[in-house]
Coordinates of C-alpha atoms and ligand atoms in Angstrom, one line a residue:
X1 CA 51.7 148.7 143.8
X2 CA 53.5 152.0 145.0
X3 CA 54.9 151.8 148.8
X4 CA 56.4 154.7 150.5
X5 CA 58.5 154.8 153.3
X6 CA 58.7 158.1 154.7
X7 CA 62.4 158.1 157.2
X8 CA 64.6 155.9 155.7
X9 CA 66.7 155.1 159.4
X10 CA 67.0 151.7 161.2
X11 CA 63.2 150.4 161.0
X12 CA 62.3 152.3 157.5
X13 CA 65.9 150.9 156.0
X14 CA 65.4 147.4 157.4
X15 CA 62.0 147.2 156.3
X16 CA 62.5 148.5 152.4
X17 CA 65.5 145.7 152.7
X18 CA 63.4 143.1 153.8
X19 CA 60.8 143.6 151.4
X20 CA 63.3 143.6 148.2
X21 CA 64.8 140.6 149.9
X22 CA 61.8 138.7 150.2
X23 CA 60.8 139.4 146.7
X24 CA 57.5 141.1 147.6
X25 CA 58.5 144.8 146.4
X26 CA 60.4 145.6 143.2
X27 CA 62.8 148.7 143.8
X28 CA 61.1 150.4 141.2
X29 CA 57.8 150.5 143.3
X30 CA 58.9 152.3 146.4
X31 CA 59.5 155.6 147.3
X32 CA 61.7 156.7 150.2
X33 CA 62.5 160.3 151.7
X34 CA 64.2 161.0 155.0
X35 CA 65.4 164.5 156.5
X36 CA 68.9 163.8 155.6
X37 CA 68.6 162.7 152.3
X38 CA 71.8 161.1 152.2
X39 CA 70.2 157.8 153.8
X40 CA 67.7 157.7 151.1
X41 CA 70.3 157.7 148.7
X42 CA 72.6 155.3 149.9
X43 CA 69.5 153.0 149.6
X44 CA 69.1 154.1 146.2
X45 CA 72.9 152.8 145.2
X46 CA 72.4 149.5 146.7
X47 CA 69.1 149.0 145.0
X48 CA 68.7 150.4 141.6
X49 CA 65.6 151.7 140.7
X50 CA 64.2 152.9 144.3
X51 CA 63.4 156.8 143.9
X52 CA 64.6 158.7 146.4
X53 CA 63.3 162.5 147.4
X54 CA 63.7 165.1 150.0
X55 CA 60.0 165.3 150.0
X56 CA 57.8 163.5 152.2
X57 CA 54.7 164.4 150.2
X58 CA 56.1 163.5 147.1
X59 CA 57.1 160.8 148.2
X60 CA 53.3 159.8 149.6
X61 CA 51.4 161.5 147.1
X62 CA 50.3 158.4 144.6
X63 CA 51.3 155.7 146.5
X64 CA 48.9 153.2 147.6
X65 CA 50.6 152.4 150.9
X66 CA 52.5 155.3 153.1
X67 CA 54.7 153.4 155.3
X68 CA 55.9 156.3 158.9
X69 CA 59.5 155.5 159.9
X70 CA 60.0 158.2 161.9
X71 CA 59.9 158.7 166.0
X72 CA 57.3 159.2 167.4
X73 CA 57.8 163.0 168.7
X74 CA 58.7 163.6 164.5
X75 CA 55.2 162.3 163.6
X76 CA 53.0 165.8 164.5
X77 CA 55.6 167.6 162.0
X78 CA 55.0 164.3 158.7
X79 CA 51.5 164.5 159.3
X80 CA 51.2 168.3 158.9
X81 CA 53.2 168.0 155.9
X82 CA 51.4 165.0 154.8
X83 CA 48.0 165.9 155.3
X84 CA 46.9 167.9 152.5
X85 CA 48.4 165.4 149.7
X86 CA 46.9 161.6 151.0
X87 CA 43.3 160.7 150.5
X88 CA 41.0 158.5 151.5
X89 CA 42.1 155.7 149.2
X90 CA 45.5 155.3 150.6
X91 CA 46.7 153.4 153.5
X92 CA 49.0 154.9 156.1
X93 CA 50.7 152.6 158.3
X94 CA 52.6 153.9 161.6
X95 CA 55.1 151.5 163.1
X96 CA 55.0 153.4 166.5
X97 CA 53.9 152.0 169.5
X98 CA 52.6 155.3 170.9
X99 CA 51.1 157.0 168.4
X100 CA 47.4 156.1 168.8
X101 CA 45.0 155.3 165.7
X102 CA 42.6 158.3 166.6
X103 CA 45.2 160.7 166.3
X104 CA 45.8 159.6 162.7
X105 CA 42.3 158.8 161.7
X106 CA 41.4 162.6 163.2
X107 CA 43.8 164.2 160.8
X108 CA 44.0 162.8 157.7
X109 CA 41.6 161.1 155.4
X110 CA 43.3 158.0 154.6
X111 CA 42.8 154.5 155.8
X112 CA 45.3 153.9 159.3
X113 CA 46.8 151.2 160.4
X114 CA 49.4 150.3 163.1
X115 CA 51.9 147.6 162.2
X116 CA 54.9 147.2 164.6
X117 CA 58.1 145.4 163.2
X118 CA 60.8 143.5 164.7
X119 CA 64.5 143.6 163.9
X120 CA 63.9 139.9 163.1
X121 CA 62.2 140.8 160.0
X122 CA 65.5 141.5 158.4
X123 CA 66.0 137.6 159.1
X124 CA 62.7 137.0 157.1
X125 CA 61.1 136.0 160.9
X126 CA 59.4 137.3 164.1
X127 CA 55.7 138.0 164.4
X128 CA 54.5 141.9 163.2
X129 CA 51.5 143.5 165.2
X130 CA 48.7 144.4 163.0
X131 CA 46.5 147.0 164.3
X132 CA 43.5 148.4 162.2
X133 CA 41.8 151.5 162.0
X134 CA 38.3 152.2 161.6
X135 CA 38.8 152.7 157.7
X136 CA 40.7 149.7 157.1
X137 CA 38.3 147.3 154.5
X138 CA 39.0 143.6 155.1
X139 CA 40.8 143.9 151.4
X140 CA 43.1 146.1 152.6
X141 CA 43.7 144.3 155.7
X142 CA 44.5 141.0 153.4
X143 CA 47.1 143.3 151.2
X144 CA 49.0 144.3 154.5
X145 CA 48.8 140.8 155.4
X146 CA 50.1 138.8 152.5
X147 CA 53.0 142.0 152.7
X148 CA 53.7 141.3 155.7
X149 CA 54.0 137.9 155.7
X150 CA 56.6 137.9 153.1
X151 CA 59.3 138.9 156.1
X152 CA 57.4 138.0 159.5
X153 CA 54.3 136.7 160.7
X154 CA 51.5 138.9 160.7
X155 CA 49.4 138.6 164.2
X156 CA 46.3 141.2 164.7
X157 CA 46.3 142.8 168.0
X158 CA 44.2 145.6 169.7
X159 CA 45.5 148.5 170.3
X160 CA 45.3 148.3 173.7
X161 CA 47.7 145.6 173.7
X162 CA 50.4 147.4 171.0
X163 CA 52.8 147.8 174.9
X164 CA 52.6 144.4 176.3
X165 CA 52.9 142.9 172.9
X166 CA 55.8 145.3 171.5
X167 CA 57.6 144.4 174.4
X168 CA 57.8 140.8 173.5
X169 CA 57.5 141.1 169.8
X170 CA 59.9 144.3 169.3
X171 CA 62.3 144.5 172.1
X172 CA 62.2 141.2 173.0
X173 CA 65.4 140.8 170.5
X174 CA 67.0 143.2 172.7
X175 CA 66.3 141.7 175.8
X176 CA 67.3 138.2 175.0
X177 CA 70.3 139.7 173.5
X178 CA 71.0 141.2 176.3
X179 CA 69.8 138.0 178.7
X180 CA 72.4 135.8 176.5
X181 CA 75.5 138.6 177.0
X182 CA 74.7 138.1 180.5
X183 CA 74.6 134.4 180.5
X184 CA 78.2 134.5 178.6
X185 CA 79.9 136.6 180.3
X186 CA 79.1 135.0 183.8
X187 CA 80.5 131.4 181.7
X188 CA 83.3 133.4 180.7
X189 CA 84.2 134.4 184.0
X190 CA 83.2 131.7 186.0
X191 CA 84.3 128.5 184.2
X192 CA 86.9 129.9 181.6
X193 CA 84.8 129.2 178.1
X194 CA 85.9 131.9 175.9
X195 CA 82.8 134.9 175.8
X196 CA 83.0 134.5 172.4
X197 CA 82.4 130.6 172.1
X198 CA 79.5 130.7 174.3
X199 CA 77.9 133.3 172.5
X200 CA 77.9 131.3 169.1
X201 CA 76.5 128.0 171.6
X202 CA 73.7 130.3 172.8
X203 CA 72.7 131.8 169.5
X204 CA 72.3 128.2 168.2
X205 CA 69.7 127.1 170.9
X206 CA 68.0 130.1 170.8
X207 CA 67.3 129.6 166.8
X208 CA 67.2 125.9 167.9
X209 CA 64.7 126.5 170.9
X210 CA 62.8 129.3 168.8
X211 CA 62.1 126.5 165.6
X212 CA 60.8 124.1 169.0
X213 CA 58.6 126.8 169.7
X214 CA 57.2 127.9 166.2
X215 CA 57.3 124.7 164.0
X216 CA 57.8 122.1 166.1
X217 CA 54.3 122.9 168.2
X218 CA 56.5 122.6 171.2
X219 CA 54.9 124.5 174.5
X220 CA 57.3 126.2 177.0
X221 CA 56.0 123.8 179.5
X222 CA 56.7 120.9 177.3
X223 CA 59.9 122.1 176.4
X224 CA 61.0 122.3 179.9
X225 CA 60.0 119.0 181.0
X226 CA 61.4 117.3 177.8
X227 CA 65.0 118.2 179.1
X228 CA 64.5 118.7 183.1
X229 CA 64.8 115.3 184.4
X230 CA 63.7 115.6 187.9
X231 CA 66.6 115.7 189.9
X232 CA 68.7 116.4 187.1
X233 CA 70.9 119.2 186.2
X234 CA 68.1 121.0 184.8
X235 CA 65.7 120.7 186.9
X236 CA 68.3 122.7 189.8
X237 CA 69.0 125.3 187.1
X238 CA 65.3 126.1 186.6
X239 CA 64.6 126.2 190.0
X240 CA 67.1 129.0 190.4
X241 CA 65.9 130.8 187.4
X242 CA 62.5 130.5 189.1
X243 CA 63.1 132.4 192.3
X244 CA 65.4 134.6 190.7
X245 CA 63.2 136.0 188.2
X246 CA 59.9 136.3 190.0
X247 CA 59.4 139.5 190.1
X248 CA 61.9 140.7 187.3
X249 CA 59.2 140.1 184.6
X250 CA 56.8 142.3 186.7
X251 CA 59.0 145.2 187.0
X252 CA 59.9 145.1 183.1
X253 CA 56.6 146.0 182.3
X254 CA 55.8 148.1 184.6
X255 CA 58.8 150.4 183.5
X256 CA 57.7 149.8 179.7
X257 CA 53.9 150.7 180.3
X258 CA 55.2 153.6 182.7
X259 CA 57.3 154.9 179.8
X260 CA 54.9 154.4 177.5
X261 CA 52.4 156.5 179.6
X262 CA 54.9 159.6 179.5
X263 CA 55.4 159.1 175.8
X264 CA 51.6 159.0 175.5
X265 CA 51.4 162.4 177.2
X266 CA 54.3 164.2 175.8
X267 CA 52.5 163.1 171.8
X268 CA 48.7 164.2 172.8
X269 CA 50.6 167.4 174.3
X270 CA 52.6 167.8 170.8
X271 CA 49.9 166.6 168.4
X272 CA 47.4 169.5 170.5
X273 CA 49.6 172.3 170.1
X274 CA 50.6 171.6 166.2
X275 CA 47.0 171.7 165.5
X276 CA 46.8 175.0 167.8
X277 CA 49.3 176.7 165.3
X278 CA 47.8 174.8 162.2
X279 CA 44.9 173.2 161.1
X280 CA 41.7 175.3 162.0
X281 CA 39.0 172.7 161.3
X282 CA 40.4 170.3 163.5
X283 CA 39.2 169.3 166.9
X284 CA 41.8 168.9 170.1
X285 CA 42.0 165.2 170.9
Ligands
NAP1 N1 64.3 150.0 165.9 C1 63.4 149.0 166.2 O1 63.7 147.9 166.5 C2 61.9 149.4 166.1 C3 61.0 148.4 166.2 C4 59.6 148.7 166.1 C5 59.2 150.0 165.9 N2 60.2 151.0 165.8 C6 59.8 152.3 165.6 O2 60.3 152.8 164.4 C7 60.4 154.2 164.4 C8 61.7 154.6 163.9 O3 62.7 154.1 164.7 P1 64.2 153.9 164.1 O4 64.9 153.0 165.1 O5 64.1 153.6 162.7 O6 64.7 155.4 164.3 P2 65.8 156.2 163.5 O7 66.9 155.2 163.1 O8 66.2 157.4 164.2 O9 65.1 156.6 162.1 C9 64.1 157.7 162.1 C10 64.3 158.3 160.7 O10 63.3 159.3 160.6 C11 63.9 160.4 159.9 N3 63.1 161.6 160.1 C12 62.9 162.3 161.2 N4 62.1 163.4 161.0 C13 61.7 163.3 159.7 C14 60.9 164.1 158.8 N5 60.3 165.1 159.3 N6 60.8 163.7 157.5 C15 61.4 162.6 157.0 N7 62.2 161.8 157.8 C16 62.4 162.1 159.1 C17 65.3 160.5 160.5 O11 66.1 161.3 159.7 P3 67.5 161.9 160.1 O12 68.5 161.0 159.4 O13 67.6 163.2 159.5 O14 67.6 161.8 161.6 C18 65.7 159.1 160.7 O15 66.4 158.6 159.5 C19 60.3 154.6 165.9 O16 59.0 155.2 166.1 C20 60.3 153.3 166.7 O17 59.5 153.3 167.8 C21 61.5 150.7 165.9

């Protein structure tokens, strides 16, 4: 099977690397191009056999799935290109939130399908959120599956949910992250523990607490009342957390939807005025 990846930056890279890692693509099956070509080719030294080319329709034209790395104000620009080389056998997959089925499905023939990743795929783990067009055939839904689940766990979402979920599923790496720097650097400077120390002790419950929840058929509930004791240590630390956080969880998504609104806008805007200057037949969204 043939896979292209067209932008070869930090999702597209990480993705081709997770795949060759996980043994479900061979380097000779996958295509990559990227504006700057030199990304594609530094890919192409480390594993032998990936071709590399400036084109994006070369690199799409034959292959049976058409991977789009790019941003998401890039993605009027790769379609245009795109358009007049894929057909209705192949299946395009976009791993932006924003960019909406229809406004694949309306402009080229092929088969669409959403699937946002997670920098935890390049640890073989996290959940992916598969979102399927109109076209998709449940046999092509079972091939994006089993790939898939060679470097994450596939989970089928609607499309309707791609924010809320993305959130969780995509930056939630970077908000934990960013929770356990917190967490450190208050220890540091509270209690003397190196920064350094504490970040190595919080990375190990979060795998840890992560396998608890996965594997070990843990619930959060569960999980918390297995280690808070009432009256215990635990117990006072939650009930901080619990009138601390109340309403931080609120206002995070509320700033993600409310960006995602304005991205939303600013790409119906962009796709609209590329087909004003190209495609005749088309119909405004
Ligand atoms: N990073 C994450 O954790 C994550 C998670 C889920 C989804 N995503 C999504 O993945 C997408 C890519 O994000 P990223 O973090 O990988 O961004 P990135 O590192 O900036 O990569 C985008 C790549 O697209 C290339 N590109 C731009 N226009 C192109 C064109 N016309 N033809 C070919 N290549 C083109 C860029 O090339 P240049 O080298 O020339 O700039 C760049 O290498 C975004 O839409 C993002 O929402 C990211």
């Amino acid at each position: 099977m043939k896979v292209a990846f067209i932008g070869t930056g930090s999702m597209g890279s990480l993705l081709i690397e997770a795949f060759l890692r996980s043994g479900a693509l061979h380097p000779h099956f996958i295509c990559a191009s990227n504006r700057s070509l030199q990304k594609a080719e530094l890919l192409a030294k480390r594993h032998p056999g990936l071709r590399v080319t400036g084109s994006n329709a070369e690199a799409a034209n034959g292959s049976q799935i058409v991977f789009l790395c790019v941003k998401p104000l890039d993605y009027p620009a790769v379609i245009q290109e795109l358009a007049g080389v894929l057909d209705e056998r192949q299946i395009v997959v976009s791993i932006t939130s924003p960019v909406q089925i229809r406004m694949l499905e309306a402009r080229i023939p092929s088969k669409v399908a959403k699937i946002i990743p997670s920098i935890t795929h390049s640890a073989l783990s996290g959940a992916s959120l598969c979102i399927y067009g109109s076209r998709i055939q449940p046999e092509d839904r079972l091939l994006l599956e089993q790939l898939m689940s060679s470097i994450s766990v596939p989970v089928a979402i609607r499309e309707t949910e791609t924010r809320i979920a993305s959130d969780i599923a995509s930056c939630g790496p970077a908000f934990i992250a960013f929770i356990l720097q917190q967490w450190a650097e208050a220890a540091a400077r509270h209690t003397g523990i190196g920064r350094a120390e504490a970040i190595v002790l919080g990375a190990e419950m979060l795998h840890g607490t992560g396998k608890l929840l996965t594997e070990g058929g843990f619930s959060p509930e569960e999980l918390q009342r297995r280690v808070a004791v009432p009256g215990g240590v635990t117990a006072e630390g939650i009930a901080v957390l619990h009138s601390s956080l109340e309403h931080v969880f609120a206002g995070l998504i509320e700033t993600t939807h409310r960006k995602y609104d304005e991205d939303l806008s600013k790409l119906d805007d962009l796709f609209g005025r590329r087909l004003l200057n190209g495609t005749a037949d088309d119909e405004p969204d």
